[in-house]
Amino acid sequence: MTSVTIVVRYFAAARAAAGLEEEKVQLAAGATVADAVAELRRLHPDGLPRILDAVSYLLDGVAVRDLGRALTDGAELDVLPPFAGG
């Protein structure tokens, strides 16, 4: 396999900045979460890069602590801005 396709889902301010709820992103095989984030910055250069500096990520429902984590074909990457509340 020479590439992986992931589904990126945007929430709250990230959704507004990207202008969509979700999209499929194709990356080279062996790509990491960091590679996906770099591609999102390239795809949405106007408002999303600023948001991406403050977000957290879920990969297939699990919090991502290491952006070097490898992506698999069909993975879901959720982009979650900080939420206010208590």
GROMACS .gro file of N, CA and C in nm:
model
  258
    1MET      N    1   0.085  -0.118   0.000
    1MET     CA    2   0.000   0.000   0.000
    1MET      C    3   0.090   0.125   0.000
    2THR      N    4   0.063   0.216  -0.091
    2THR     CA    5   0.145   0.336  -0.101
    2THR      C    6   0.084   0.456  -0.032
    3SER      N    7  -0.042   0.443   0.012
    3SER     CA    8  -0.105   0.554   0.082
    3SER      C    9  -0.209   0.502   0.180
    4VAL      N   10  -0.248   0.590   0.272
    4VAL     CA   11  -0.357   0.564   0.364
    4VAL      C   12  -0.457   0.679   0.350
    5THR      N   13  -0.583   0.648   0.366
    5THR     CA   14  -0.687   0.750   0.367
    5THR      C   15  -0.751   0.749   0.504
    6ILE      N   16  -0.754   0.866   0.567
    6ILE     CA   17  -0.815   0.878   0.698
    6ILE      C   18  -0.935   0.971   0.689
    7VAL      N   19  -1.023   0.962   0.786
    7VAL     CA   20  -1.136   1.053   0.798
    7VAL      C   21  -1.104   1.149   0.911
    8VAL      N   22  -1.105   1.278   0.880
    8VAL     CA   23  -1.081   1.381   0.981
    8VAL      C   24  -1.216   1.443   1.015
    9ARG      N   25  -1.249   1.442   1.144
    9ARG     CA   26  -1.374   1.502   1.189
    9ARG      C   27  -1.341   1.625   1.273
   10TYR      N   28  -1.407   1.736   1.240
   10TYR     CA   29  -1.382   1.863   1.308
   10TYR      C   30  -1.496   1.895   1.403
   11PHE      N   31  -1.463   1.953   1.517
   11PHE     CA   32  -1.563   1.990   1.616
   11PHE      C   33  -1.545   2.136   1.654
   12ALA      N   34  -1.658   2.201   1.688
   12ALA     CA   35  -1.662   2.338   1.741
   12ALA      C   36  -1.583   2.436   1.653
   13ALA      N   37  -1.488   2.508   1.712
   13ALA     CA   38  -1.413   2.611   1.639
   13ALA      C   39  -1.334   2.552   1.523
   14ALA      N   40  -1.289   2.429   1.536
   14ALA     CA   41  -1.217   2.365   1.425
   14ALA      C   42  -1.310   2.344   1.307
   15ARG      N   43  -1.435   2.308   1.334
   15ARG     CA   44  -1.534   2.291   1.227
   15ARG      C   45  -1.557   2.424   1.156
   16ALA      N   46  -1.571   2.530   1.232
   16ALA     CA   47  -1.592   2.662   1.172
   16ALA      C   48  -1.471   2.705   1.089
   17ALA      N   49  -1.352   2.680   1.139
   17ALA     CA   50  -1.230   2.721   1.068
   17ALA      C   51  -1.209   2.641   0.940
   18ALA      N   52  -1.239   2.511   0.945
   18ALA     CA   53  -1.221   2.426   0.827
   18ALA      C   54  -1.335   2.444   0.728
   19GLY      N   55  -1.450   2.486   0.777
   19GLY     CA   56  -1.565   2.506   0.690
   19GLY      C   57  -1.638   2.377   0.655
   20LEU      N   58  -1.609   2.270   0.728
   20LEU     CA   59  -1.678   2.144   0.706
   20LEU      C   60  -1.671   2.057   0.830
   21GLU      N   61  -1.760   1.957   0.834
   21GLU     CA   62  -1.767   1.869   0.951
   21GLU      C   63  -1.663   1.759   0.944
   22GLU      N   64  -1.641   1.706   0.825
   22GLU     CA   65  -1.541   1.600   0.810
   22GLU      C   66  -1.492   1.596   0.666
   23GLU      N   67  -1.378   1.534   0.649
   23GLU     CA   68  -1.323   1.516   0.515
   23GLU      C   69  -1.230   1.396   0.516
   24LYS      N   70  -1.211   1.340   0.398
   24LYS     CA   71  -1.114   1.232   0.381
   24LYS      C   72  -0.983   1.293   0.336
   25VAL      N   73  -0.875   1.247   0.395
   25VAL     CA   74  -0.742   1.298   0.365
   25VAL      C   75  -0.654   1.180   0.329
   26GLN      N   76  -0.588   1.190   0.216
   26GLN     CA   77  -0.498   1.084   0.172
   26GLN      C   78  -0.355   1.124   0.204
   27LEU      N   79  -0.281   1.030   0.265
   27LEU     CA   80  -0.144   1.053   0.307
   27LEU      C   81  -0.057   0.937   0.262
   28ALA      N   82   0.072   0.957   0.261
   28ALA     CA   83   0.165   0.849   0.225
   28ALA      C   84   0.159   0.738   0.328
   29ALA      N   85   0.180   0.617   0.285
   29ALA     CA   86   0.188   0.503   0.377
   29ALA      C   87   0.294   0.533   0.482
   30GLY      N   88   0.266   0.496   0.605
   30GLY     CA   89   0.359   0.523   0.714
   30GLY      C   90   0.342   0.661   0.775
   31ALA      N   91   0.243   0.738   0.729
   31ALA     CA   92   0.220   0.872   0.781
   31ALA      C   93   0.181   0.866   0.928
   32THR      N   94   0.212   0.974   0.998
   32THR     CA   95   0.182   0.987   1.140
   32THR      C   96   0.075   1.092   1.162
   33VAL      N   97   0.031   1.104   1.286
   33VAL     CA   98  -0.064   1.210   1.320
   33VAL      C   99  -0.002   1.346   1.287
   34ALA      N  100   0.126   1.364   1.314
   34ALA     CA  101   0.194   1.490   1.281
   34ALA      C  102   0.187   1.519   1.131
   35ASP      N  103   0.202   1.417   1.049
   35ASP     CA  104   0.191   1.435   0.904
   35ASP      C  105   0.050   1.478   0.866
   36ALA      N  106  -0.048   1.420   0.930
   36ALA     CA  107  -0.187   1.456   0.903
   36ALA      C  108  -0.212   1.602   0.941
   37VAL      N  109  -0.161   1.643   1.056
   37VAL     CA  110  -0.179   1.781   1.101
   37VAL      C  111  -0.113   1.877   1.002
   38ALA      N  112   0.005   1.844   0.953
   38ALA     CA  113   0.072   1.929   0.854
   38ALA      C  114  -0.011   1.940   0.728
   39GLU      N  115  -0.073   1.830   0.687
   39GLU     CA  116  -0.158   1.833   0.567
   39GLU      C  117  -0.283   1.916   0.591
   40LEU      N  118  -0.340   1.910   0.710
   40LEU     CA  119  -0.457   1.993   0.741
   40LEU      C  120  -0.421   2.141   0.737
   41ARG      N  121  -0.303   2.174   0.784
   41ARG     CA  122  -0.257   2.314   0.776
   41ARG      C  123  -0.246   2.358   0.630
   42ARG      N  124  -0.198   2.269   0.545
   42ARG     CA  125  -0.183   2.301   0.403
   42ARG      C  126  -0.319   2.314   0.334
   43LEU      N  127  -0.411   2.226   0.368
   43LEU     CA  128  -0.543   2.226   0.304
   43LEU      C  129  -0.629   2.345   0.344
   44HIS      N  130  -0.611   2.393   0.466
   44HIS     CA  131  -0.695   2.501   0.521
   44HIS      C  132  -0.607   2.611   0.580
   45PRO      N  133  -0.534   2.685   0.496
   45PRO     CA  134  -0.433   2.778   0.547
   45PRO      C  135  -0.488   2.904   0.612
   46ASP      N  136  -0.615   2.936   0.592
   46ASP     CA  137  -0.664   3.064   0.642
   46ASP      C  138  -0.688   3.066   0.793
   47GLY      N  139  -0.779   2.982   0.843
   47GLY     CA  140  -0.812   2.989   0.984
   47GLY      C  141  -0.770   2.870   1.067
   48LEU      N  142  -0.752   2.756   1.003
   48LEU     CA  143  -0.730   2.634   1.080
   48LEU      C  144  -0.593   2.625   1.148
   49PRO      N  145  -0.484   2.670   1.088
   49PRO     CA  146  -0.354   2.655   1.157
   49PRO      C  147  -0.352   2.713   1.298
   50ARG      N  148  -0.416   2.827   1.319
   50ARG     CA  149  -0.420   2.889   1.452
   50ARG      C  150  -0.495   2.798   1.550
   51ILE      N  151  -0.604   2.740   1.504
   51ILE     CA  152  -0.684   2.649   1.587
   51ILE      C  153  -0.603   2.523   1.620
   52LEU      N  154  -0.530   2.471   1.521
   52LEU     CA  155  -0.456   2.346   1.540
   52LEU      C  156  -0.347   2.359   1.646
   53ASP      N  157  -0.305   2.482   1.676
   53ASP     CA  158  -0.203   2.503   1.779
   53ASP      C  159  -0.257   2.474   1.919
   54ALA      N  160  -0.391   2.471   1.935
   54ALA     CA  161  -0.449   2.458   2.068
   54ALA      C  162  -0.538   2.335   2.086
   55VAL      N  163  -0.550   2.253   1.984
   55VAL     CA  164  -0.645   2.141   1.990
   55VAL      C  165  -0.584   2.015   2.051
   56SER      N  166  -0.672   1.920   2.078
   56SER     CA  167  -0.628   1.784   2.110
   56SER      C  168  -0.688   1.693   2.004
   57TYR      N  169  -0.636   1.573   1.996
   57TYR     CA  170  -0.678   1.479   1.893
   57TYR      C  171  -0.719   1.346   1.954
   58LEU      N  172  -0.817   1.285   1.891
   58LEU     CA  173  -0.853   1.147   1.920
   58LEU      C  174  -0.828   1.067   1.794
   59LEU      N  175  -0.763   0.956   1.807
   59LEU     CA  176  -0.741   0.866   1.694
   59LEU      C  177  -0.819   0.738   1.722
   60ASP      N  178  -0.921   0.716   1.641
   60ASP     CA  179  -1.012   0.603   1.661
   60ASP      C  180  -1.064   0.600   1.805
   61GLY      N  181  -1.099   0.720   1.855
   61GLY     CA  182  -1.162   0.731   1.986
   61GLY      C  183  -1.067   0.734   2.105
   62VAL      N  184  -0.937   0.729   2.081
   62VAL     CA  185  -0.838   0.727   2.188
   62VAL      C  186  -0.754   0.855   2.182
   63ALA      N  187  -0.736   0.920   2.297
   63ALA     CA  188  -0.659   1.044   2.302
   63ALA      C  189  -0.517   1.021   2.250
   64VAL      N  190  -0.471   1.115   2.169
   64VAL     CA  191  -0.337   1.107   2.111
   64VAL      C  192  -0.242   1.189   2.198
   65ARG      N  193  -0.143   1.123   2.253
   65ARG     CA  194  -0.040   1.191   2.331
   65ARG      C  195   0.087   1.208   2.249
   66ASP      N  196   0.107   1.120   2.151
   66ASP     CA  197   0.228   1.119   2.070
   66ASP      C  198   0.191   1.143   1.924
   67LEU      N  199   0.227   1.260   1.871
   67LEU     CA  200   0.192   1.292   1.733
   67LEU      C  201   0.271   1.207   1.633
   68GLY      N  202   0.366   1.129   1.682
   68GLY     CA  203   0.441   1.037   1.598
   68GLY      C  204   0.369   0.904   1.577
   69ARG      N  205   0.251   0.893   1.632
   69ARG     CA  206   0.174   0.769   1.620
   69ARG      C  207   0.135   0.746   1.474
   70ALA      N  208   0.156   0.625   1.425
   70ALA     CA  209   0.127   0.592   1.285
   70ALA      C  210  -0.023   0.582   1.260
   71LEU      N  211  -0.061   0.621   1.139
   71LEU     CA  212  -0.201   0.614   1.097
   71LEU      C  213  -0.223   0.488   1.013
   72THR      N  214  -0.340   0.431   1.027
   72THR     CA  215  -0.377   0.317   0.945
   72THR      C  216  -0.488   0.358   0.849
   73ASP      N  217  -0.499   0.286   0.739
   73ASP     CA  218  -0.602   0.317   0.641
   73ASP      C  219  -0.739   0.308   0.707
   74GLY      N  220  -0.822   0.410   0.685
   74GLY     CA  221  -0.957   0.412   0.740
   74GLY      C  222  -0.967   0.467   0.881
   75ALA      N  223  -0.856   0.510   0.939
   75ALA     CA  224  -0.857   0.564   1.076
   75ALA      C  225  -0.940   0.692   1.080
   76GLU      N  226  -0.996   0.721   1.199
   76GLU     CA  227  -1.069   0.845   1.222
   76GLU      C  228  -0.988   0.932   1.316
   77LEU      N  229  -0.961   1.054   1.273
   77LEU     CA  230  -0.888   1.152   1.354
   77LEU      C  231  -0.984   1.265   1.388
   78ASP      N  232  -1.015   1.280   1.516
   78ASP     CA  233  -1.103   1.387   1.562
   78ASP      C  234  -1.019   1.505   1.607
   79VAL      N  235  -1.059   1.625   1.565
   79VAL     CA  236  -0.990   1.749   1.600
   79VAL      C  237  -1.079   1.822   1.700
   80LEU      N  238  -1.033   1.829   1.826
   80LEU     CA  239  -1.114   1.881   1.936
   80LEU      C  240  -1.051   2.006   1.996
   81PRO      N  241  -1.110   2.122   1.970
   81PRO     CA  242  -1.062   2.245   2.034
   81PRO      C  243  -1.088   2.238   2.185
   82PRO      N  244  -1.018   2.320   2.263
   82PRO     CA  245  -1.046   2.324   2.407
   82PRO      C  246  -1.190   2.368   2.430
   83PHE      N  247  -1.253   2.306   2.525
   83PHE     CA  248  -1.391   2.339   2.558
   83PHE      C  249  -1.393   2.407   2.694
   84ALA      N  250  -1.474   2.512   2.705
   84ALA     CA  251  -1.491   2.577   2.835
   84ALA      C  252  -1.593   2.498   2.916
   85GLY      N  253  -1.584   2.511   3.043
   85GLY     CA  254  -1.682   2.443   3.128
   85GLY      C  255  -1.620   2.404   3.260
   86GLY      N  256  -1.701   2.344   3.341
   86GLY     CA  257  -1.647   2.308   3.472
   86GLY      C  258  -1.720   2.193   3.531
   0.00000   0.00000   0.00000
